[in-house]
mmCIF file with all atom_site columns, C-alpha atoms in Angstrom:
data_model
loop_
_atom_site.group_PDB
_atom_site.id
_atom_site.type_symbol
_atom_site.label_atom_id
_atom_site.label_alt_id
_atom_site.label_comp_id
_atom_site.label_asym_id
_atom_site.label_entity_id
_atom_site.label_seq_id
_atom_site.pdbx_PDB_ins_code
_atom_site.Cartn_x
_atom_site.Cartn_y
_atom_site.Cartn_z
_atom_site.occupancy
_atom_site.B_iso_or_equiv
_atom_site.pdbx_formal_charge
_atom_site.auth_seq_id
_atom_site.auth_comp_id
_atom_site.auth_asym_id
_atom_site.auth_atom_id
_atom_site.pdbx_PDB_model_num
ATOM 1   C CA . MET L 1 1   ? 87.663 204.275 23.127 1.00 49.00 ? 167 MET L CA 1
ATOM 2   C CA . VAL L 1 2   ? 85.936 200.882 23.140 1.00 47.00 ? 168 VAL L CA 1
ATOM 3   C CA . HIS L 1 3   ? 84.938 199.207 26.366 1.00 44.00 ? 169 HIS L CA 1
ATOM 4   C CA . PHE L 1 4   ? 84.491 195.477 26.520 1.00 43.00 ? 170 PHE L CA 1
ATOM 5   C CA . VAL L 1 5   ? 81.970 194.135 28.915 1.00 42.00 ? 171 VAL L CA 1
ATOM 6   C CA . GLU L 1 6   ? 82.522 190.623 30.105 1.00 46.00 ? 172 GLU L CA 1
ATOM 7   C CA . SER L 1 7   ? 79.347 188.648 29.929 1.00 42.00 ? 173 SER L CA 1
ATOM 8   C CA . HIS L 1 8   ? 78.441 185.456 31.606 1.00 44.00 ? 174 HIS L CA 1
ATOM 9   C CA . ARG L 1 9   ? 77.262 182.896 29.140 1.00 46.00 ? 175 ARG L CA 1
ATOM 10  C CA . PRO L 1 10  ? 75.008 180.277 30.760 1.00 47.00 ? 176 PRO L CA 1
ATOM 11  C CA . SER L 1 11  ? 76.034 176.668 30.511 1.00 46.00 ? 177 SER L CA 1
ATOM 12  C CA . ARG L 1 12  ? 74.125 174.433 28.154 1.00 47.00 ? 178 ARG L CA 1
ATOM 13  C CA . LEU L 1 13  ? 72.434 172.753 31.155 1.00 44.00 ? 179 LEU L CA 1
ATOM 14  C CA . GLN L 1 14  ? 71.303 176.117 32.542 1.00 42.00 ? 180 GLN L CA 1
ATOM 15  C CA . SER L 1 15  ? 69.888 177.073 29.124 1.00 39.00 ? 181 SER L CA 1
ATOM 16  C CA . GLU L 1 16  ? 67.999 173.778 28.847 1.00 43.00 ? 182 GLU L CA 1
ATOM 17  C CA . GLN L 1 17  ? 66.589 174.147 32.354 1.00 40.00 ? 183 GLN L CA 1
ATOM 18  C CA . ARG L 1 18  ? 65.319 177.611 31.488 1.00 41.00 ? 184 ARG L CA 1
ATOM 19  C CA . LEU L 1 19  ? 63.612 176.234 28.391 1.00 42.00 ? 185 LEU L CA 1
ATOM 20  C CA . THR L 1 20  ? 61.923 173.351 30.220 1.00 44.00 ? 186 THR L CA 1
ATOM 21  C CA . HIS L 1 21  ? 61.047 174.974 33.580 1.00 41.00 ? 187 HIS L CA 1
ATOM 22  C CA . HIS L 1 22  ? 57.862 176.988 33.371 1.00 46.00 ? 188 HIS L CA 1
ATOM 23  C CA . PRO L 1 23  ? 55.905 177.737 36.510 1.00 43.00 ? 189 PRO L CA 1
ATOM 24  C CA . THR L 1 24  ? 52.297 176.686 36.105 1.00 50.00 ? 190 THR L CA 1
ATOM 25  C CA . THR L 1 25  ? 49.186 178.055 37.613 1.00 64.00 ? 191 THR L CA 1
ATOM 26  C CA . ASP L 1 26  ? 46.136 176.135 38.793 1.00 70.00 ? 192 ASP L CA 1
ATOM 27  C CA . VAL L 1 27  ? 44.396 177.245 35.598 1.00 69.00 ? 193 VAL L CA 1
ATOM 28  C CA . ASP L 1 28  ? 47.192 175.866 33.466 1.00 81.00 ? 194 ASP L CA 1
ATOM 29  C CA . ALA L 1 29  ? 47.085 172.607 35.374 1.00 88.00 ? 195 ALA L CA 1
ATOM 30  C CA . SER L 1 30  ? 43.335 172.335 34.868 1.00 88.00 ? 196 SER L CA 1
ATOM 31  C CA . TRP L 1 31  ? 43.719 172.721 31.116 1.00 90.00 ? 197 TRP L CA 1
ATOM 32  C CA . ALA L 1 32  ? 46.563 170.177 31.053 1.00 89.00 ? 198 ALA L CA 1
ATOM 33  C CA . THR L 1 33  ? 44.528 167.712 33.136 1.00 91.00 ? 199 THR L CA 1
ATOM 34  C CA . THR L 1 34  ? 41.738 167.845 30.566 1.00 91.00 ? 200 THR L CA 1
ATOM 35  C CA . LEU L 1 35  ? 43.606 168.292 27.287 1.00 91.00 ? 201 LEU L CA 1
ATOM 36  C CA . ASP L 1 36  ? 46.510 165.917 27.701 1.00 91.00 ? 202 ASP L CA 1
ATOM 37  C CA . PRO L 1 37  ? 44.316 162.801 28.130 1.00 92.00 ? 203 PRO L CA 1
ATOM 38  C CA . LEU L 1 38  ? 41.996 164.123 25.414 1.00 91.00 ? 204 LEU L CA 1
ATOM 39  C CA . HIS L 1 39  ? 44.864 163.898 22.913 1.00 90.00 ? 205 HIS L CA 1
ATOM 40  C CA . THR L 1 40  ? 44.925 160.103 23.367 1.00 91.00 ? 206 THR L CA 1
ATOM 41  C CA . THR L 1 41  ? 41.273 159.670 22.340 1.00 92.00 ? 207 THR L CA 1
ATOM 42  C CA . ASP L 1 42  ? 39.602 159.320 18.940 1.00 92.00 ? 208 ASP L CA 1
ATOM 43  C CA . PHE L 1 43  ? 37.870 162.699 19.247 1.00 93.00 ? 209 PHE L CA 1
ATOM 44  C CA . GLN L 1 44  ? 38.446 165.207 16.498 1.00 93.00 ? 210 GLN L CA 1
ATOM 45  C CA . ILE L 1 45  ? 37.286 168.657 17.527 1.00 95.00 ? 211 ILE L CA 1
ATOM 46  C CA . ALA L 1 46  ? 36.239 171.806 15.666 1.00 97.00 ? 212 ALA L CA 1
ATOM 47  C CA . MET L 1 47  ? 35.777 174.903 17.816 1.00 97.00 ? 213 MET L CA 1
ATOM 48  C CA . VAL L 1 48  ? 33.813 178.061 17.127 1.00 98.00 ? 214 VAL L CA 1
ATOM 49  C CA . VAL L 1 49  ? 33.807 181.037 19.476 1.00 98.00 ? 215 VAL L CA 1
ATOM 50  C CA . SER L 1 50  ? 31.994 184.377 19.171 1.00 97.00 ? 216 SER L CA 1
ATOM 51  C CA . GLY L 1 51  ? 31.547 187.399 21.419 1.00 93.00 ? 217 GLY L CA 1
ATOM 52  C CA . GLY L 1 52  ? 34.137 186.378 24.013 1.00 92.00 ? 218 GLY L CA 1
ATOM 53  C CA . GLY L 1 53  ? 36.071 183.414 25.318 1.00 93.00 ? 219 GLY L CA 1
ATOM 54  C CA . SER L 1 54  ? 38.561 183.344 22.452 1.00 94.00 ? 220 SER L CA 1
ATOM 55  C CA . ARG L 1 55  ? 41.451 182.703 24.855 1.00 94.00 ? 221 ARG L CA 1
ATOM 56  C CA . ALA L 1 56  ? 40.101 179.158 25.157 1.00 95.00 ? 222 ALA L CA 1
ATOM 57  C CA . ILE L 1 57  ? 41.299 178.506 21.628 1.00 96.00 ? 223 ILE L CA 1
ATOM 58  C CA . GLY L 1 58  ? 44.850 179.522 22.503 1.00 94.00 ? 224 GLY L CA 1
ATOM 59  C CA . ARG L 1 59  ? 44.785 177.310 25.596 1.00 93.00 ? 225 ARG L CA 1
ATOM 60  C CA . CYS L 1 60  ? 43.747 174.356 23.463 1.00 94.00 ? 226 CYS L CA 1
ATOM 61  C CA . PHE L 1 61  ? 46.376 174.926 20.784 1.00 93.00 ? 227 PHE L CA 1
ATOM 62  C CA . GLN L 1 62  ? 49.286 175.618 23.179 1.00 90.00 ? 228 GLN L CA 1
ATOM 63  C CA . ARG L 1 63  ? 49.284 172.065 24.585 1.00 87.00 ? 229 ARG L CA 1
ATOM 64  C CA . PRO L 1 64  ? 51.622 169.539 22.959 1.00 87.00 ? 230 PRO L CA 1
ATOM 65  C CA . GLY L 1 65  ? 49.649 167.115 20.825 1.00 87.00 ? 231 GLY L CA 1
ATOM 66  C CA . ALA L 1 66  ? 46.920 169.592 19.949 1.00 91.00 ? 232 ALA L CA 1
ATOM 67  C CA . SER L 1 67  ? 47.072 168.687 16.268 1.00 89.00 ? 233 SER L CA 1
ATOM 68  C CA . ARG L 1 68  ? 45.944 165.126 17.152 1.00 89.00 ? 234 ARG L CA 1
ATOM 69  C CA . SER L 1 69  ? 42.650 166.418 18.552 1.00 92.00 ? 235 SER L CA 1
ATOM 70  C CA . PHE L 1 70  ? 41.823 169.769 16.972 1.00 94.00 ? 236 PHE L CA 1
ATOM 71  C CA . VAL L 1 71  ? 40.750 170.196 13.386 1.00 94.00 ? 237 VAL L CA 1
ATOM 72  C CA . GLU L 1 72  ? 40.029 173.952 13.364 1.00 96.00 ? 238 GLU L CA 1
ATOM 73  C CA . ALA L 1 73  ? 39.060 176.974 15.361 1.00 97.00 ? 239 ALA L CA 1
ATOM 74  C CA . VAL L 1 74  ? 36.904 179.744 13.920 1.00 97.00 ? 240 VAL L CA 1
ATOM 75  C CA . VAL L 1 75  ? 35.993 183.130 15.418 1.00 97.00 ? 241 VAL L CA 1
ATOM 76  C CA . PRO L 1 76  ? 33.061 184.636 13.471 1.00 97.00 ? 242 PRO L CA 1
ATOM 77  C CA . TYR L 1 77  ? 32.890 187.819 15.558 1.00 93.00 ? 243 TYR L CA 1
ATOM 78  C CA . SER L 1 78  ? 30.621 190.031 13.483 1.00 94.00 ? 244 SER L CA 1
ATOM 79  C CA . HIS L 1 79  ? 26.994 189.227 12.606 1.00 95.00 ? 245 HIS L CA 1
ATOM 80  C CA . ALA L 1 80  ? 27.907 188.992 8.879  1.00 97.00 ? 246 ALA L CA 1
ATOM 81  C CA . ALA L 1 81  ? 30.808 186.558 9.696  1.00 97.00 ? 247 ALA L CA 1
ATOM 82  C CA . MET L 1 82  ? 28.453 184.412 11.769 1.00 97.00 ? 248 MET L CA 1
ATOM 83  C CA . CYS L 1 83  ? 25.867 184.302 8.982  1.00 97.00 ? 249 CYS L CA 1
ATOM 84  C CA . GLU L 1 84  ? 28.576 183.273 6.519  1.00 98.00 ? 250 GLU L CA 1
ATOM 85  C CA . TYR L 1 85  ? 29.905 180.568 8.849  1.00 98.00 ? 251 TYR L CA 1
ATOM 86  C CA . LEU L 1 86  ? 26.390 179.187 9.416  1.00 98.00 ? 252 LEU L CA 1
ATOM 87  C CA . ASN L 1 87  ? 25.380 179.691 5.775  1.00 97.00 ? 253 ASN L CA 1
ATOM 88  C CA . GLU L 1 88  ? 22.150 181.180 7.174  1.00 97.00 ? 254 GLU L CA 1
ATOM 89  C CA . PRO L 1 89  ? 21.109 183.719 9.862  1.00 97.00 ? 255 PRO L CA 1
ATOM 90  C CA . PRO L 1 90  ? 21.616 182.672 13.509 1.00 96.00 ? 256 PRO L CA 1
ATOM 91  C CA . ALA L 1 91  ? 18.689 180.793 15.067 1.00 94.00 ? 257 ALA L CA 1
ATOM 92  C CA . GLY L 1 92  ? 18.389 183.419 17.797 1.00 94.00 ? 258 GLY L CA 1
ATOM 93  C CA . PRO L 1 93  ? 20.382 186.361 19.139 1.00 93.00 ? 259 PRO L CA 1
ATOM 94  C CA . SER L 1 94  ? 24.120 185.965 18.598 1.00 94.00 ? 260 SER L CA 1
ATOM 95  C CA . ALA L 1 95  ? 24.670 185.145 22.279 1.00 95.00 ? 261 ALA L CA 1
ATOM 96  C CA . SER L 1 96  ? 21.860 182.627 22.807 1.00 96.00 ? 262 SER L CA 1
ATOM 97  C CA . VAL L 1 97  ? 21.670 178.918 23.507 1.00 98.00 ? 263 VAL L CA 1
ATOM 98  C CA . GLU L 1 98  ? 19.897 178.447 20.169 1.00 98.00 ? 264 GLU L CA 1
ATOM 99  C CA . THR L 1 99  ? 22.813 180.008 18.274 1.00 98.00 ? 265 THR L CA 1
ATOM 100 C CA . ALA L 1 100 ? 25.341 178.046 20.344 1.00 98.00 ? 266 ALA L CA 1
ATOM 101 C CA . ILE L 1 101 ? 23.611 174.803 19.328 1.00 98.00 ? 267 ILE L CA 1
ATOM 102 C CA . GLN L 1 102 ? 23.454 175.863 15.680 1.00 98.00 ? 268 GLN L CA 1
ATOM 103 C CA . LEU L 1 103 ? 27.143 176.755 15.665 1.00 98.00 ? 269 LEU L CA 1
ATOM 104 C CA . SER L 1 104 ? 28.060 173.451 17.333 1.00 98.00 ? 270 SER L CA 1
ATOM 105 C CA . ARG L 1 105 ? 26.200 171.527 14.620 1.00 98.00 ? 271 ARG L CA 1
ATOM 106 C CA . VAL L 1 106 ? 28.031 173.357 11.847 1.00 98.00 ? 272 VAL L CA 1
ATOM 107 C CA . ALA L 1 107 ? 31.340 172.843 13.671 1.00 97.00 ? 273 ALA L CA 1
ATOM 108 C CA . MET L 1 108 ? 30.656 169.130 14.082 1.00 96.00 ? 274 MET L CA 1
ATOM 109 C CA . GLU L 1 109 ? 29.789 168.742 10.394 1.00 95.00 ? 275 GLU L CA 1
ATOM 110 C CA . ARG L 1 110 ? 32.913 170.675 9.373  1.00 95.00 ? 276 ARG L CA 1
ATOM 111 C CA . CYS L 1 111 ? 34.930 168.446 11.719 1.00 94.00 ? 277 CYS L CA 1
ATOM 112 C CA . ARG L 1 112 ? 33.509 165.362 10.017 1.00 92.00 ? 278 ARG L CA 1
ATOM 113 C CA . ARG L 1 113 ? 34.605 166.710 6.609  1.00 91.00 ? 279 ARG L CA 1
ATOM 114 C CA . LEU L 1 114 ? 38.000 168.065 7.668  1.00 89.00 ? 280 LEU L CA 1
ATOM 115 C CA . SER L 1 115 ? 39.241 165.311 10.023 1.00 81.00 ? 281 SER L CA 1
ATOM 116 C CA . ASP L 1 116 ? 42.685 163.893 9.221  1.00 66.00 ? 282 ASP L CA 1
ATOM 117 C CA . ASN L 1 117 ? 42.067 160.712 11.134 1.00 56.00 ? 283 ASN L CA 1
ATOM 118 C CA . GLY L 1 118 ? 39.451 159.272 8.839  1.00 52.00 ? 284 GLY L CA 1
ATOM 119 C CA . ILE L 1 119 ? 35.700 159.116 9.383  1.00 51.00 ? 285 ILE L CA 1
ATOM 120 C CA . ASN L 1 120 ? 35.755 155.439 10.384 1.00 58.00 ? 286 ASN L CA 1
ATOM 121 C CA . THR L 1 121 ? 38.105 155.865 13.356 1.00 70.00 ? 287 THR L CA 1
ATOM 122 C CA . SER L 1 122 ? 37.434 159.361 14.673 1.00 86.00 ? 288 SER L CA 1
ATOM 123 C CA . ILE L 1 123 ? 34.535 160.803 16.599 1.00 92.00 ? 289 ILE L CA 1
ATOM 124 C CA . PRO L 1 124 ? 33.593 164.262 15.334 1.00 94.00 ? 290 PRO L CA 1
ATOM 125 C CA . VAL L 1 125 ? 32.997 166.963 17.922 1.00 96.00 ? 291 VAL L CA 1
ATOM 126 C CA . GLY L 1 126 ? 31.773 170.516 17.471 1.00 97.00 ? 292 GLY L CA 1
ATOM 127 C CA . ILE L 1 127 ? 32.076 172.856 20.419 1.00 98.00 ? 293 ILE L CA 1
ATOM 128 C CA . SER L 1 128 ? 30.811 176.433 20.433 1.00 98.00 ? 294 SER L CA 1
ATOM 129 C CA . LEU L 1 129 ? 31.002 179.276 22.883 1.00 98.00 ? 295 LEU L CA 1
ATOM 130 C CA . VAL L 1 130 ? 28.894 182.397 22.378 1.00 98.00 ? 296 VAL L CA 1
ATOM 131 C CA . ALA L 1 131 ? 28.947 185.267 24.823 1.00 96.00 ? 297 ALA L CA 1
ATOM 132 C CA . ALA L 1 132 ? 27.741 188.785 25.516 1.00 95.00 ? 298 ALA L CA 1
ATOM 133 C CA . LEU L 1 133 ? 30.360 190.001 27.979 1.00 94.00 ? 299 LEU L CA 1
ATOM 134 C CA . PRO L 1 134 ? 30.885 193.345 29.728 1.00 91.00 ? 300 PRO L CA 1
ATOM 135 C CA . THR L 1 135 ? 31.646 196.024 27.117 1.00 88.00 ? 301 THR L CA 1
ATOM 136 C CA . SER L 1 136 ? 31.947 199.785 26.831 1.00 85.00 ? 302 SER L CA 1
ATOM 137 C CA . GLU L 1 137 ? 28.779 199.989 24.698 1.00 81.00 ? 303 GLU L CA 1
ATOM 138 C CA . PRO L 1 138 ? 25.291 199.847 26.249 1.00 74.00 ? 304 PRO L CA 1
ATOM 139 C CA . ARG L 1 139 ? 23.577 196.528 25.600 1.00 75.00 ? 305 ARG L CA 1
ATOM 140 C CA . LYS L 1 140 ? 20.077 195.211 25.896 1.00 76.00 ? 306 LYS L CA 1
ATOM 141 C CA . GLY L 1 141 ? 19.832 192.192 28.105 1.00 81.00 ? 307 GLY L CA 1
ATOM 142 C CA . GLN L 1 142 ? 22.127 190.571 30.598 1.00 88.00 ? 308 GLN L CA 1
ATOM 143 C CA . ASP L 1 143 ? 25.737 189.566 30.151 1.00 93.00 ? 309 ASP L CA 1
ATOM 144 C CA . ARG L 1 144 ? 25.706 185.832 29.363 1.00 96.00 ? 310 ARG L CA 1
ATOM 145 C CA . ILE L 1 145 ? 27.687 182.841 28.162 1.00 97.00 ? 311 ILE L CA 1
ATOM 146 C CA . HIS L 1 146 ? 26.448 179.758 26.307 1.00 98.00 ? 312 HIS L CA 1
ATOM 147 C CA . VAL L 1 147 ? 28.503 176.692 25.438 1.00 98.00 ? 313 VAL L CA 1
ATOM 148 C CA . ALA L 1 148 ? 27.243 173.806 23.263 1.00 98.00 ? 314 ALA L CA 1
ATOM 149 C CA . LEU L 1 149 ? 29.060 170.495 22.875 1.00 98.00 ? 315 LEU L CA 1
ATOM 150 C CA . ASN L 1 150 ? 28.003 168.341 19.918 1.00 97.00 ? 316 ASN L CA 1
ATOM 151 C CA . VAL L 1 151 ? 29.475 164.836 19.936 1.00 96.00 ? 317 VAL L CA 1
ATOM 152 C CA . ASN L 1 152 ? 28.446 163.072 16.734 1.00 89.00 ? 318 ASN L CA 1
ATOM 153 C CA . GLY L 1 153 ? 24.988 164.671 16.891 1.00 91.00 ? 319 GLY L CA 1
ATOM 154 C CA . SER L 1 154 ? 24.365 164.416 20.658 1.00 95.00 ? 320 SER L CA 1
ATOM 155 C CA . ILE L 1 155 ? 24.260 167.932 22.154 1.00 97.00 ? 321 ILE L CA 1
ATOM 156 C CA . GLN L 1 156 ? 24.831 169.252 25.690 1.00 97.00 ? 322 GLN L CA 1
ATOM 157 C CA . THR L 1 157 ? 24.635 172.895 26.656 1.00 98.00 ? 323 THR L CA 1
ATOM 158 C CA . TRP L 1 158 ? 25.833 175.111 29.510 1.00 97.00 ? 324 TRP L CA 1
ATOM 159 C CA . THR L 1 159 ? 24.494 178.586 30.228 1.00 97.00 ? 325 THR L CA 1
ATOM 160 C CA . ARG L 1 160 ? 25.552 181.260 32.705 1.00 97.00 ? 326 ARG L CA 1
ATOM 161 C CA . GLN L 1 161 ? 23.990 184.660 33.274 1.00 95.00 ? 327 GLN L CA 1
ATOM 162 C CA . LEU L 1 162 ? 26.413 187.243 34.657 1.00 93.00 ? 328 LEU L CA 1
ATOM 163 C CA . PRO L 1 163 ? 24.830 189.931 36.848 1.00 90.00 ? 329 PRO L CA 1
ATOM 164 C CA . ARG L 1 164 ? 25.567 193.245 35.153 1.00 85.00 ? 330 ARG L CA 1
ATOM 165 C CA . GLY L 1 165 ? 28.238 195.274 36.864 1.00 84.00 ? 331 GLY L CA 1
ATOM 166 C CA . GLU L 1 166 ? 29.570 192.370 38.971 1.00 89.00 ? 332 GLU L CA 1
ATOM 167 C CA . PHE L 1 167 ? 32.199 191.152 36.489 1.00 91.00 ? 333 PHE L CA 1
ATOM 168 C CA . THR L 1 168 ? 34.987 192.935 34.694 1.00 92.00 ? 334 THR L CA 1
ATOM 169 C CA . ARG L 1 169 ? 35.563 191.897 31.088 1.00 93.00 ? 335 ARG L CA 1
ATOM 170 C CA . ASP L 1 170 ? 38.644 189.950 32.126 1.00 94.00 ? 336 ASP L CA 1
ATOM 171 C CA . ALA L 1 171 ? 36.752 188.118 34.907 1.00 94.00 ? 337 ALA L CA 1
ATOM 172 C CA . ALA L 1 172 ? 33.914 187.293 32.497 1.00 95.00 ? 338 ALA L CA 1
ATOM 173 C CA . GLU L 1 173 ? 36.456 185.987 29.976 1.00 95.00 ? 339 GLU L CA 1
ATOM 174 C CA . ARG L 1 174 ? 37.824 183.667 32.674 1.00 94.00 ? 340 ARG L CA 1
ATOM 175 C CA . VAL L 1 175 ? 34.287 182.391 33.388 1.00 95.00 ? 341 VAL L CA 1
ATOM 176 C CA . ALA L 1 176 ? 33.810 181.700 29.662 1.00 96.00 ? 342 ALA L CA 1
ATOM 177 C CA . GLU L 1 177 ? 37.121 179.826 29.509 1.00 95.00 ? 343 GLU L CA 1
ATOM 178 C CA . ALA L 1 178 ? 36.155 177.741 32.571 1.00 95.00 ? 344 ALA L CA 1
ATOM 179 C CA . MET L 1 179 ? 32.820 176.833 30.973 1.00 96.00 ? 345 MET L CA 1
ATOM 180 C CA . PHE L 1 180 ? 34.545 175.830 27.730 1.00 97.00 ? 346 PHE L CA 1
ATOM 181 C CA . LEU L 1 181 ? 37.031 173.684 29.714 1.00 95.00 ? 347 LEU L CA 1
ATOM 182 C CA . SER L 1 182 ? 34.161 172.059 31.642 1.00 95.00 ? 348 SER L CA 1
ATOM 183 C CA . ALA L 1 183 ? 32.479 171.139 28.364 1.00 96.00 ? 349 ALA L CA 1
ATOM 184 C CA . MET L 1 184 ? 35.731 169.691 27.018 1.00 94.00 ? 350 MET L CA 1
ATOM 185 C CA . GLY L 1 185 ? 36.031 167.669 30.209 1.00 94.00 ? 351 GLY L CA 1
ATOM 186 C CA . GLU L 1 186 ? 32.712 165.994 29.403 1.00 94.00 ? 352 GLU L CA 1
ATOM 187 C CA . LEU L 1 187 ? 34.472 164.230 26.532 1.00 93.00 ? 353 LEU L CA 1
ATOM 188 C CA . LEU L 1 188 ? 36.528 162.280 29.097 1.00 91.00 ? 354 LEU L CA 1
ATOM 189 C CA . ARG L 1 189 ? 33.508 161.095 31.122 1.00 89.00 ? 355 ARG L CA 1
#
């Protein structure tokens, strides 16, 4: 015996409303407030992230218009991958301000070469985030996050030490994302 179940099919309007209505969080709004205006500028951005903070890449790429601003995102997670990306060993420990600066320089140069908008009209930006975040393995040194923003050769850095044991990995990832967002916000100042 076959039973037929009557189903309610939503109207076209209901379907469209479901596709366009997405509740946002304060975090989503912060990213939108920074990224949406950024997409109207001449900045072309290459990102590089290592050791944590990789969710920042997804946040950047999920905004409409991302292809107008972002050239690439690279995640050289292992030491060998970082050496290959840099074409030399890191300037300091993987999660150090020196390495963040070095990565931002390479990202900015790659951006200059890979930009679709043409060298004469775009402003190349390299942004890096390197982190040593809470992990299951014992680590020497403190948990830390470094961000470097390189705008056509001018570099700014942000550093945050995280007291060991006071942050979960997820909480530390959120701190890294917030630092990355803050650095991106500097482009609008």
